[in-house]
CSV table of C-alpha atoms in Angstrom, one decimal:
chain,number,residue,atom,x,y,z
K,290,UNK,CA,79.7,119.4,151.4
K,291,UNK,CA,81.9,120.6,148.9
K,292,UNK,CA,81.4,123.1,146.3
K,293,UNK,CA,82.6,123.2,143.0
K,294,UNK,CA,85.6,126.2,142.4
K,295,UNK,CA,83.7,128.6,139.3
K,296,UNK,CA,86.7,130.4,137.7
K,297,UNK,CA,86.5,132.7,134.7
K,298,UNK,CA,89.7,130.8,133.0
K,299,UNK,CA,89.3,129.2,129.7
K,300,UNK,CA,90.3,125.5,129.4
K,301,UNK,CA,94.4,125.2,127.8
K,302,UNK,CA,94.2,124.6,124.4
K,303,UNK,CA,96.7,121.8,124.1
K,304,UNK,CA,96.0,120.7,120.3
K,305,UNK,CA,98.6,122.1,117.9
K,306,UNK,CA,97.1,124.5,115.4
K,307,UNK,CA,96.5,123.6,112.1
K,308,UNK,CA,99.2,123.4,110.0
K,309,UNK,CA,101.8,123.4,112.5
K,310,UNK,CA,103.1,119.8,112.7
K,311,UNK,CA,103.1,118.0,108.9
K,312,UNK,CA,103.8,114.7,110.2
K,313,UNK,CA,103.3,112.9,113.6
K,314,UNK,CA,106.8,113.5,114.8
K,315,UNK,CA,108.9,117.1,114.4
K,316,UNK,CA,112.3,116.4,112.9
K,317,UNK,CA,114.8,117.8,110.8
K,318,UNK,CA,115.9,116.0,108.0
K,319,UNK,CA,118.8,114.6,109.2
K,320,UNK,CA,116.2,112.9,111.7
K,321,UNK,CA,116.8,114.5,114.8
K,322,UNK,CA,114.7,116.5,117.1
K,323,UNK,CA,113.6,119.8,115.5
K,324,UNK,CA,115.6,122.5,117.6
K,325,UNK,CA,115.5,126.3,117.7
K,326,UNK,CA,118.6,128.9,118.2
K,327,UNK,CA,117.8,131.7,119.4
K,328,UNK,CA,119.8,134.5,116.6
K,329,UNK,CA,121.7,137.2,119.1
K,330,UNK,CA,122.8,134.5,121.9
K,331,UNK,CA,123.1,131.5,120.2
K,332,UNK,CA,123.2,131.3,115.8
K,333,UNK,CA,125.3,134.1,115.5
K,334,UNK,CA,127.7,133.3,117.9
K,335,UNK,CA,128.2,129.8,116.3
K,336,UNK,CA,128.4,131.4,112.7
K,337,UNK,CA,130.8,134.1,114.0
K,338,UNK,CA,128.8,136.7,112.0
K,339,UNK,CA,127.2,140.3,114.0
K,340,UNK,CA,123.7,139.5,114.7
K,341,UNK,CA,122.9,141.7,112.0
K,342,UNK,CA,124.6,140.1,109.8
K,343,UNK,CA,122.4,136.8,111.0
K,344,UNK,CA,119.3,138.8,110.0
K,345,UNK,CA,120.7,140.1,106.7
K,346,UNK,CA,121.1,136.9,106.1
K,347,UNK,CA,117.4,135.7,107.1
K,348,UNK,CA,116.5,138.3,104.9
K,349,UNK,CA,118.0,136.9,102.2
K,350,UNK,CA,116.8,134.0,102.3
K,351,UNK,CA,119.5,132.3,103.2
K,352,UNK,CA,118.8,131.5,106.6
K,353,UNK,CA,115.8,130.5,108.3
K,354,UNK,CA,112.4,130.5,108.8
K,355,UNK,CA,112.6,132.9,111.7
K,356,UNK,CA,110.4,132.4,114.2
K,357,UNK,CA,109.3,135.2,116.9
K,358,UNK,CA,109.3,133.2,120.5
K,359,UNK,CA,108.0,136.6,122.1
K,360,UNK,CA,108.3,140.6,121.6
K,361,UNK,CA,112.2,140.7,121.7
K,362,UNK,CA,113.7,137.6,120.8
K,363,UNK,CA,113.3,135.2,117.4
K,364,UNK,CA,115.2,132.0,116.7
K,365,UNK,CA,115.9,129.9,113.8
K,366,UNK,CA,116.2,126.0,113.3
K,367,UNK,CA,119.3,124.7,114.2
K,368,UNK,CA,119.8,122.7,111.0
K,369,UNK,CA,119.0,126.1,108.9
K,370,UNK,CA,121.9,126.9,111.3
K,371,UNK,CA,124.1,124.1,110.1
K,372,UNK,CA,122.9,124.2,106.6
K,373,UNK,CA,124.6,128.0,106.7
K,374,UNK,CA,127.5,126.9,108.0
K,375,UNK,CA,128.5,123.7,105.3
K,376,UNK,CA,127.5,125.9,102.6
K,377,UNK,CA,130.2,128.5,103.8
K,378,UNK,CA,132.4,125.8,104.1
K,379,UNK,CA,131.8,124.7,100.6
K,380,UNK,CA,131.9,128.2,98.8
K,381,UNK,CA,135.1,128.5,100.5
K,382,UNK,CA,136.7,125.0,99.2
K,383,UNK,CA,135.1,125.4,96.1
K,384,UNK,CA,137.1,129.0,95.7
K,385,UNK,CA,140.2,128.0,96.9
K,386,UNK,CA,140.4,124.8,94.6
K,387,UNK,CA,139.3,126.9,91.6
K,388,UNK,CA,142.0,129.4,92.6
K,389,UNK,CA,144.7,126.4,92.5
K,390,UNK,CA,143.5,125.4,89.4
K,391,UNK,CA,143.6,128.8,87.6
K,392,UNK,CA,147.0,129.5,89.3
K,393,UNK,CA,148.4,125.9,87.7
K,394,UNK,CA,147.7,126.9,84.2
């Protein structure tokens, strides 16, 4: 005869809490997978910037959300990542053709 196992574990929660998930499928907007970078090892790095810098930056309000994955490390969407990293690109073409212009005339 077998006995059923009593243990003092609650069952797993596997629902998403509310709010968490707008729509029925996490994506970016460029429509893939929604992705998290962790800021010291892996955002910084690909922005070249100090990982302060990266949380100035989140500070700012010009990267981000950051999101805490435990006690000592956080990590911010990749496409906040890439979003960071064309408008760098941009202020930087932007001031070099307005230089060329305003060194023309």
């Amino acid at each position: 005869m077998t006995l059923p196992i009593k243990t003092n574990r609650k069952p797993a929660n596997t629902a998403a809490p509310a709010g968490f998930l707008n729509s029925q499928k996490a994506t970016s907007q460029d429509s893939r997978p929604l992705a998290l970078e962790k800021v010291a090892t892996q955002a910084a790095p690909r922005m070249a910037v100090s990982v302060s810098k990266a949380y100035r930056e989140i500070k700012a309000g010009r990267l981000g959300p950051l999101v805490k994955l435990g006690a000592r490390a956080s990590a911010v969407p990749s496409a906040s990542v890439d979003k960071w990293i064309a408008d760098r690109i941009a202020e930087a073409t932007n001031k070099t053709l307005s230089e060329k212009i305003g060194g023309a005339a």
